[in-house]
Amino acid sequence: MKTIFSPLHSRRHVKTELDGGLLIEPHEKPSRAETILARVKDQALGEVLPPEEFGLEPIKRVHTADYVAFLETCWDEWVAEGKPGEAIPAVWAGRGMRHRLPKDIDGRLGYYSFAAETSISDGTFEAACASANVALTAQRLVANGERAAFALCRPPGHHAHADLFGGYCFFNNAAIAAQAFRDQGYGRVAILDVDFHHGNGTQAIFYNRNDVLTISLHGDPDLVFPHFLGFEDETGEADGEGYNLNIVYPPNTPYSIWSQGLETACQRIAEFKPDALVIALGVDTFEEDPISFFKLTSDDYLTLGQRLEQLGLPTVFTMEGGYDVDAIGVNAVNVMQGFEGKT
């Protein structure tokens, strides 16, 4: 299996994340991607390719033009205002307030975000564009005949809405890849999100559509991020009614229980009969992940890959979460090896 990787991911190297009232070293850091890449090479998974350059138009098929323009300029505007630290949103339009775009950079950070843990610094936009190009290159490989490809995306993407960033995500790589399939004539596409956290951005982007099936297996949002989407009664609206499926789990869920939801998801995908599949691959379901509460083991990711292969679909994997850096490479590559029958 070919892996797509861009060293430009390292341009996003923020120093701060708001957690527990403190500014800490971010969980989402460059070593995540480097650890996975090292494992890809160590296991001889396949050729590692740089991404092609696609420009902003495929991104704007998913994200609004004003949001893209904001991300492109917000750091420069932050610096021009004389702000001493990294750009962190601190104010939002809450209940009873007007949802309008402010002129001030602090106000616009809040307008285009939904959470305060995701800092922005120099290089964030460049890294986010490179991550989207990684996903689009993997999608092109699959569209040109590869059975599957691994988009080693960083920053991740599944929390990004059409016009909101948060959860370490800026451009929704899985959604961009799925839309690219649709724009190239694929009638139906399925997105299966196996990250510990709900793929709220992906759900929101396709919630009114019946050409892209979205399924997410994740921790109970009553207990964990993103809290305000991801419940099982969210099934789609308008034309999208019945085309969104959320499968929610409590703390300490092992693979034996988690896999029951995976089987439900796979059956739903088979019924949908998509022409292509995008896997939003998070391995923060791992038993030792520092910000999650599932109990999957490294061997379980081999089994996951085997089950995904049985769907028999052209498949793009986009890398999402996973924060136990020592194990993230083993777990992510195990999925690919399971998919390819290398156990």
CSV table of C-alpha atoms in Angstrom, one decimal:
chain,number,residue,atom,x,y,z
A,1,MET,CA,0.0,0.0,0.0
A,2,LYS,CA,1.3,3.4,-0.9
A,3,THR,CA,1.6,6.1,1.8
A,4,ILE,CA,1.4,9.8,1.1
A,5,PHE,CA,3.3,12.1,3.4
A,6,SER,CA,4.4,15.7,3.4
A,7,PRO,CA,7.2,17.1,5.6
A,8,LEU,CA,5.3,20.4,5.5
A,9,HIS,CA,3.2,19.0,8.4
A,10,SER,CA,6.0,20.1,10.7
A,11,ARG,CA,5.2,23.8,9.8
A,12,ARG,CA,2.4,23.3,12.4
A,13,HIS,CA,4.3,23.2,15.6
A,14,VAL,CA,2.4,25.1,18.2
A,15,LYS,CA,3.6,25.2,21.7
A,16,THR,CA,0.4,25.6,23.6
A,17,GLU,CA,-2.9,23.8,24.2
A,18,LEU,CA,-5.5,24.9,26.7
A,19,ASP,CA,-6.1,21.9,29.0
A,20,GLY,CA,-7.5,21.9,32.5
A,21,GLY,CA,-7.0,25.6,32.8
A,22,LEU,CA,-3.3,25.4,31.9
A,23,LEU,CA,-1.4,26.0,28.7
A,24,ILE,CA,0.4,22.6,28.1
A,25,GLU,CA,2.4,21.1,25.3
A,26,PRO,CA,-0.1,20.0,22.7
A,27,HIS,CA,-1.1,16.3,22.4
A,28,GLU,CA,-1.3,16.9,18.6
A,29,LYS,CA,2.4,17.4,17.8
A,30,PRO,CA,4.8,16.7,14.9
A,31,SER,CA,6.3,13.5,16.5
A,32,ARG,CA,2.9,11.8,15.8
A,33,ALA,CA,3.4,11.8,12.1
A,34,GLU,CA,7.1,11.1,12.2
A,35,THR,CA,6.5,8.0,14.4
A,36,ILE,CA,4.0,6.7,12.0
A,37,LEU,CA,6.2,7.3,9.0
A,38,ALA,CA,9.1,5.5,10.7
A,39,ARG,CA,6.9,2.5,11.3
A,40,VAL,CA,5.7,2.6,7.6
A,41,LYS,CA,9.3,2.4,6.5
A,42,ASP,CA,10.4,-0.1,9.1
A,43,GLN,CA,7.6,-2.5,8.1
A,44,ALA,CA,8.2,-1.9,4.4
A,45,LEU,CA,4.5,-1.2,4.0
A,46,GLY,CA,5.0,0.3,0.5
A,47,GLU,CA,6.3,3.3,-1.4
A,48,VAL,CA,6.1,6.6,0.4
A,49,LEU,CA,5.1,9.4,-2.0
A,50,PRO,CA,5.0,13.2,-1.6
A,51,PRO,CA,1.6,14.9,-2.3
A,52,GLU,CA,0.7,16.6,-5.5
A,53,GLU,CA,-0.4,20.2,-5.4
A,54,PHE,CA,-4.2,20.7,-5.9
A,55,GLY,CA,-4.6,24.3,-4.9
A,56,LEU,CA,-7.6,25.6,-2.9
A,57,GLU,CA,-10.5,24.7,-5.2
A,58,PRO,CA,-10.9,21.1,-3.9
A,59,ILE,CA,-10.8,22.4,-0.4
A,60,LYS,CA,-13.5,25.0,-1.2
A,61,ARG,CA,-15.7,22.2,-2.4
A,62,VAL,CA,-16.1,21.4,1.3
A,63,HIS,CA,-15.1,24.6,3.1
A,64,THR,CA,-16.6,28.1,2.6
A,65,ALA,CA,-14.4,30.6,0.8
A,66,ASP,CA,-14.5,33.1,3.6
A,67,TYR,CA,-13.3,30.5,6.1
A,68,VAL,CA,-10.4,29.4,3.9
A,69,ALA,CA,-9.4,33.1,3.5
A,70,PHE,CA,-9.6,33.6,7.3
A,71,LEU,CA,-7.2,30.7,7.9
A,72,GLU,CA,-4.8,32.0,5.3
A,73,THR,CA,-4.5,35.4,6.9
A,74,CYS,CA,-5.4,35.0,10.6
A,75,TRP,CA,-1.8,34.5,11.9
A,76,ASP,CA,-0.5,37.6,10.1
A,77,GLU,CA,-3.4,39.6,11.4
A,78,TRP,CA,-2.8,38.3,15.0
A,79,VAL,CA,0.8,39.3,14.8
A,80,ALA,CA,-0.1,42.7,13.2
A,81,GLU,CA,-2.3,43.4,16.3
A,82,GLY,CA,0.8,43.0,18.5
A,83,LYS,CA,-0.4,39.8,20.2
A,84,PRO,CA,2.5,38.2,22.1
A,85,GLY,CA,1.4,34.5,22.1
A,86,GLU,CA,-0.2,32.0,19.9
A,87,ALA,CA,-3.7,32.7,18.5
A,88,ILE,CA,-6.3,31.0,20.8
A,89,PRO,CA,-10.0,31.7,20.4
A,90,ALA,CA,-11.5,33.1,23.6
A,91,VAL,CA,-15.0,34.4,22.8
A,92,TRP,CA,-17.9,32.9,21.0
A,93,ALA,CA,-21.5,33.9,20.1
A,94,GLY,CA,-23.4,32.1,22.8
A,95,ARG,CA,-27.1,31.7,23.3
A,96,GLY,CA,-29.0,35.0,22.8
A,97,MET,CA,-26.1,36.7,21.0
A,98,ARG,CA,-25.8,37.7,17.4
A,99,HIS,CA,-23.9,35.4,15.0
A,100,ARG,CA,-22.2,38.0,12.9
A,101,LEU,CA,-18.6,38.3,11.7
A,102,PRO,CA,-16.6,40.8,13.8
A,103,LYS,CA,-13.8,43.0,12.4
A,104,ASP,CA,-11.5,42.3,15.3
A,105,ILE,CA,-9.2,39.3,15.0
A,106,ASP,CA,-10.2,38.0,18.5
A,107,GLY,CA,-13.9,38.1,17.4
A,108,ARG,CA,-13.2,36.3,14.1
A,109,LEU,CA,-11.2,33.6,15.8
A,110,GLY,CA,-14.3,32.9,17.9
A,111,TYR,CA,-16.6,33.1,14.8
A,112,TYR,CA,-14.6,30.5,12.9
A,113,SER,CA,-14.0,28.1,15.8
A,114,PHE,CA,-15.9,25.9,18.3
A,115,ALA,CA,-13.2,25.1,20.9
A,116,ALA,CA,-10.3,26.8,22.7
A,117,GLU,CA,-7.8,24.0,22.8
A,118,THR,CA,-6.6,24.6,19.2
A,119,SER,CA,-3.9,27.3,19.0
A,120,ILE,CA,-2.8,28.8,15.7
A,121,SER,CA,0.8,29.9,14.9
A,122,ASP,CA,3.0,30.6,11.9
A,123,GLY,CA,2.8,27.7,9.4
A,124,THR,CA,-0.6,26.3,10.4
A,125,PHE,CA,-2.3,27.2,7.1
A,126,GLU,CA,0.6,25.8,5.1
A,127,ALA,CA,0.5,22.5,7.1
A,128,ALA,CA,-3.3,22.3,6.7
A,129,CYS,CA,-3.1,22.8,3.0
A,130,ALA,CA,-0.4,20.1,2.7
A,131,SER,CA,-2.6,17.7,4.8
A,132,ALA,CA,-5.5,18.2,2.3
A,133,ASN,CA,-3.1,17.6,-0.6
A,134,VAL,CA,-2.0,14.4,1.1
A,135,ALA,CA,-5.6,13.2,1.2
A,136,LEU,CA,-6.3,14.3,-2.4
A,137,THR,CA,-3.2,12.5,-3.7
A,138,ALA,CA,-4.3,9.3,-1.9
A,139,GLN,CA,-7.7,9.8,-3.4
A,140,ARG,CA,-6.3,10.2,-6.9
A,141,LEU,CA,-4.2,7.0,-6.5
A,142,VAL,CA,-7.3,5.1,-5.6
A,143,ALA,CA,-9.4,6.7,-8.4
A,144,ASN,CA,-6.6,5.7,-10.8
A,145,GLY,CA,-6.8,2.0,-9.8
A,146,GLU,CA,-5.0,1.4,-6.5
A,147,ARG,CA,-7.1,-0.7,-4.2
A,148,ALA,CA,-6.2,1.4,-1.2
A,149,ALA,CA,-3.9,4.2,-0.1
A,150,PHE,CA,-2.8,5.7,3.2
A,151,ALA,CA,-3.0,9.5,3.6
A,152,LEU,CA,-0.7,10.2,6.5
A,153,CYS,CA,-2.4,13.5,7.2
A,154,ARG,CA,-1.3,16.0,9.8
A,155,PRO,CA,-3.0,18.1,11.1
A,156,PRO,CA,-6.0,15.8,11.3
A,157,GLY,CA,-9.4,16.9,9.9
A,158,HIS,CA,-12.5,15.2,11.0
A,159,HIS,CA,-13.6,17.8,13.6
A,160,ALA,CA,-13.4,20.7,11.0
A,161,HIS,CA,-16.8,21.9,9.8
A,162,ALA,CA,-17.4,23.8,6.6
A,163,ASP,CA,-16.5,27.0,8.4
A,164,LEU,CA,-15.2,26.0,11.8
A,165,PHE,CA,-11.9,24.8,13.2
A,166,GLY,CA,-11.3,23.0,16.5
A,167,GLY,CA,-10.2,19.7,17.9
A,168,TYR,CA,-6.8,20.2,16.2
A,169,CYS,CA,-8.5,20.2,12.8
A,170,PHE,CA,-8.7,22.9,10.1
A,171,PHE,CA,-9.5,21.3,6.8
A,172,ASN,CA,-11.6,18.1,6.8
A,173,ASN,CA,-9.4,15.7,4.9
A,174,ALA,CA,-11.8,12.8,4.9
A,175,ALA,CA,-14.6,15.0,3.6
A,176,ILE,CA,-12.4,16.6,0.9
A,177,ALA,CA,-11.4,13.1,-0.3
A,178,ALA,CA,-15.0,12.0,-0.4
A,179,GLN,CA,-16.1,15.1,-2.3
A,180,ALA,CA,-13.3,14.5,-4.8
A,181,PHE,CA,-14.7,11.1,-5.5
A,182,ARG,CA,-18.1,12.6,-6.0
A,183,ASP,CA,-16.8,15.3,-8.3
A,184,GLN,CA,-15.0,12.6,-10.4
A,185,GLY,CA,-18.3,10.7,-11.0
A,186,TYR,CA,-18.5,8.3,-8.1
A,187,GLY,CA,-22.2,8.1,-7.4
A,188,ARG,CA,-22.0,7.2,-3.7
A,189,VAL,CA,-19.2,7.4,-1.1
A,190,ALA,CA,-19.2,6.2,2.4
A,191,ILE,CA,-17.1,7.7,5.2
A,192,LEU,CA,-16.4,5.5,8.3
A,193,ASP,CA,-14.9,7.3,11.2
A,194,VAL,CA,-13.2,5.0,13.7
A,195,ASP,CA,-11.5,7.7,15.8
A,196,PHE,CA,-12.3,7.7,19.5
A,197,HIS,CA,-13.9,11.2,19.2
A,198,HIS,CA,-17.0,11.8,17.1
A,199,GLY,CA,-16.4,13.1,13.6
A,200,ASN,CA,-18.6,16.1,14.1
A,201,GLY,CA,-17.3,18.1,11.2
A,202,THR,CA,-17.8,15.3,8.7
A,203,GLN,CA,-21.3,14.7,10.0
A,204,ALA,CA,-22.2,18.4,9.7
A,205,ILE,CA,-20.8,18.8,6.2
A,206,PHE,CA,-22.9,15.9,4.7
A,207,TYR,CA,-25.9,16.0,7.1
A,208,ASN,CA,-28.4,17.0,4.4
A,209,ARG,CA,-27.1,14.8,1.7
A,210,ASN,CA,-27.9,11.2,0.6
A,211,ASP,CA,-24.9,10.7,-1.7
A,212,VAL,CA,-22.4,10.4,1.2
A,213,LEU,CA,-23.1,8.0,4.0
A,214,THR,CA,-21.4,9.1,7.3
A,215,ILE,CA,-20.8,6.7,10.2
A,216,SER,CA,-18.9,7.4,13.4
A,217,LEU,CA,-18.0,5.0,16.2
A,218,HIS,CA,-17.0,7.0,19.3
A,219,GLY,CA,-17.0,7.8,23.0
A,220,ASP,CA,-20.2,9.1,24.5
A,221,PRO,CA,-20.2,12.9,23.8
A,222,ASP,CA,-22.0,13.5,27.1
A,223,LEU,CA,-18.6,12.6,28.6
A,224,VAL,CA,-16.0,13.6,26.0
A,225,PHE,CA,-15.2,16.1,23.2
A,226,PRO,CA,-16.9,17.4,21.1
A,227,HIS,CA,-19.9,17.2,23.5
A,228,PHE,CA,-22.5,18.9,21.3
A,229,LEU,CA,-22.7,16.5,18.4
A,230,GLY,CA,-22.4,12.7,18.1
A,231,PHE,CA,-25.6,11.3,19.7
A,232,GLU,CA,-27.4,8.3,18.3
A,233,ASP,CA,-30.6,10.3,17.4
A,234,GLU,CA,-28.7,12.3,14.9
A,235,THR,CA,-29.6,10.5,11.6
A,236,GLY,CA,-29.5,13.2,9.0
A,237,GLU,CA,-31.9,15.9,7.8
A,238,ALA,CA,-33.9,16.6,4.6
A,239,ASP,CA,-32.4,14.5,1.8
A,240,GLY,CA,-29.8,13.2,4.3
A,241,GLU,CA,-32.3,11.6,6.6
A,242,GLY,CA,-31.1,8.0,7.3
A,243,TYR,CA,-27.6,8.7,5.9
A,244,ASN,CA,-25.8,9.5,9.2
A,245,LEU,CA,-25.2,6.8,11.8
A,246,ASN,CA,-23.6,7.4,15.3
A,247,ILE,CA,-22.6,4.4,17.4
A,248,VAL,CA,-21.7,5.5,21.0
A,249,TYR,CA,-19.8,3.7,23.6
A,250,PRO,CA,-19.1,4.1,27.4
A,251,PRO,CA,-15.8,4.2,29.2
A,252,ASN,CA,-13.6,1.1,29.2
A,253,THR,CA,-15.1,-0.4,26.0
A,254,PRO,CA,-13.0,-3.3,24.7
A,255,TYR,CA,-12.7,-4.4,21.1
A,256,SER,CA,-15.1,-7.3,21.7
A,257,ILE,CA,-17.9,-4.7,22.3
A,258,TRP,CA,-16.6,-2.0,20.0
A,259,SER,CA,-16.4,-4.5,17.1
A,260,GLN,CA,-20.2,-5.1,17.4
A,261,GLY,CA,-20.7,-1.5,16.3
A,262,LEU,CA,-18.1,-2.0,13.6
A,263,GLU,CA,-20.1,-4.9,12.3
A,264,THR,CA,-23.2,-2.8,12.3
A,265,ALA,CA,-21.4,-0.1,10.4
A,266,CYS,CA,-20.0,-2.5,7.8
A,267,GLN,CA,-23.4,-4.0,7.2
A,268,ARG,CA,-24.9,-0.5,6.7
A,269,ILE,CA,-22.1,0.3,4.2
A,270,ALA,CA,-22.8,-2.9,2.3
A,271,GLU,CA,-26.5,-1.9,2.1
A,272,PHE,CA,-25.6,1.6,0.9
A,273,LYS,CA,-23.4,0.1,-1.9
A,274,PRO,CA,-20.9,2.9,-2.3
A,275,ASP,CA,-18.4,3.2,-5.1
A,276,ALA,CA,-15.6,4.2,-2.7
A,277,LEU,CA,-14.9,4.3,1.0
A,278,VAL,CA,-13.0,6.8,3.1
A,279,ILE,CA,-11.8,5.6,6.5
A,280,ALA,CA,-11.2,8.5,9.0
A,281,LEU,CA,-8.5,6.5,10.9
A,282,GLY,CA,-8.0,7.5,14.5
A,283,VAL,CA,-6.1,5.1,16.8
A,284,ASP,CA,-6.8,7.0,20.0
A,285,THR,CA,-9.1,4.1,20.8
A,286,PHE,CA,-5.9,2.5,22.1
A,287,GLU,CA,-6.0,1.3,25.7
A,288,GLU,CA,-3.1,3.5,26.7
A,289,ASP,CA,-4.1,6.7,24.8
A,290,PRO,CA,-3.8,9.7,27.2
A,291,ILE,CA,-7.0,11.5,26.2
A,292,SER,CA,-9.4,8.6,25.6
A,293,PHE,CA,-11.1,5.8,27.4
A,294,PHE,CA,-11.5,2.8,25.2
A,295,LYS,CA,-9.4,-0.4,25.6
A,296,LEU,CA,-8.4,-1.6,22.1
A,297,THR,CA,-5.0,-3.3,21.9
A,298,SER,CA,-2.4,-3.2,19.2
A,299,ASP,CA,-3.5,-6.6,17.8
A,300,ASP,CA,-7.1,-5.3,17.5
A,301,TYR,CA,-6.0,-2.9,14.8
A,302,LEU,CA,-4.9,-5.9,12.7
A,303,THR,CA,-8.4,-7.3,13.0
A,304,LEU,CA,-9.9,-4.0,12.2
A,305,GLY,CA,-7.9,-3.8,9.0
A,306,GLN,CA,-9.0,-7.3,8.0
A,307,ARG,CA,-12.7,-6.4,8.5
A,308,LEU,CA,-12.4,-3.3,6.4
A,309,GLU,CA,-10.8,-5.2,3.6
A,310,GLN,CA,-13.8,-7.5,3.5
A,311,LEU,CA,-15.9,-4.6,2.3
A,312,GLY,CA,-14.2,-5.0,-1.0
A,313,LEU,CA,-14.2,-1.3,-1.8
A,314,PRO,CA,-11.6,1.2,-3.2
A,315,THR,CA,-10.4,2.7,0.1
A,316,VAL,CA,-8.6,5.9,1.2
A,317,PHE,CA,-7.4,6.0,4.8
A,318,THR,CA,-6.9,9.5,6.2
A,319,MET,CA,-5.0,9.8,9.5
A,320,GLU,CA,-6.9,11.4,12.4
A,321,GLY,CA,-6.2,11.0,16.1
A,322,GLY,CA,-4.0,8.9,18.3
A,323,TYR,CA,-1.9,10.4,21.0
A,324,ASP,CA,0.1,7.6,22.6
A,325,VAL,CA,3.1,8.5,20.5
A,326,ASP,CA,5.1,5.4,21.4
A,327,ALA,CA,2.4,3.2,20.0
A,328,ILE,CA,0.7,5.3,17.3
A,329,GLY,CA,3.0,4.0,14.5
A,330,VAL,CA,2.4,0.3,15.4
A,331,ASN,CA,-1.3,0.8,15.7
A,332,ALA,CA,-1.8,2.8,12.5
A,333,VAL,CA,0.4,0.5,10.4
A,334,ASN,CA,-1.3,-2.6,11.9
A,335,VAL,CA,-4.6,-1.4,10.3
A,336,MET,CA,-2.9,-1.2,6.9
A,337,GLN,CA,-1.2,-4.6,7.4
A,338,GLY,CA,-4.4,-6.2,8.4
A,339,PHE,CA,-6.1,-4.7,5.4
A,340,GLU,CA,-3.4,-6.2,3.1
A,341,GLY,CA,-3.5,-9.6,4.9
A,342,LYS,CA,-0.1,-9.2,6.5
A,343,THR,CA,-0.6,-10.3,10.1
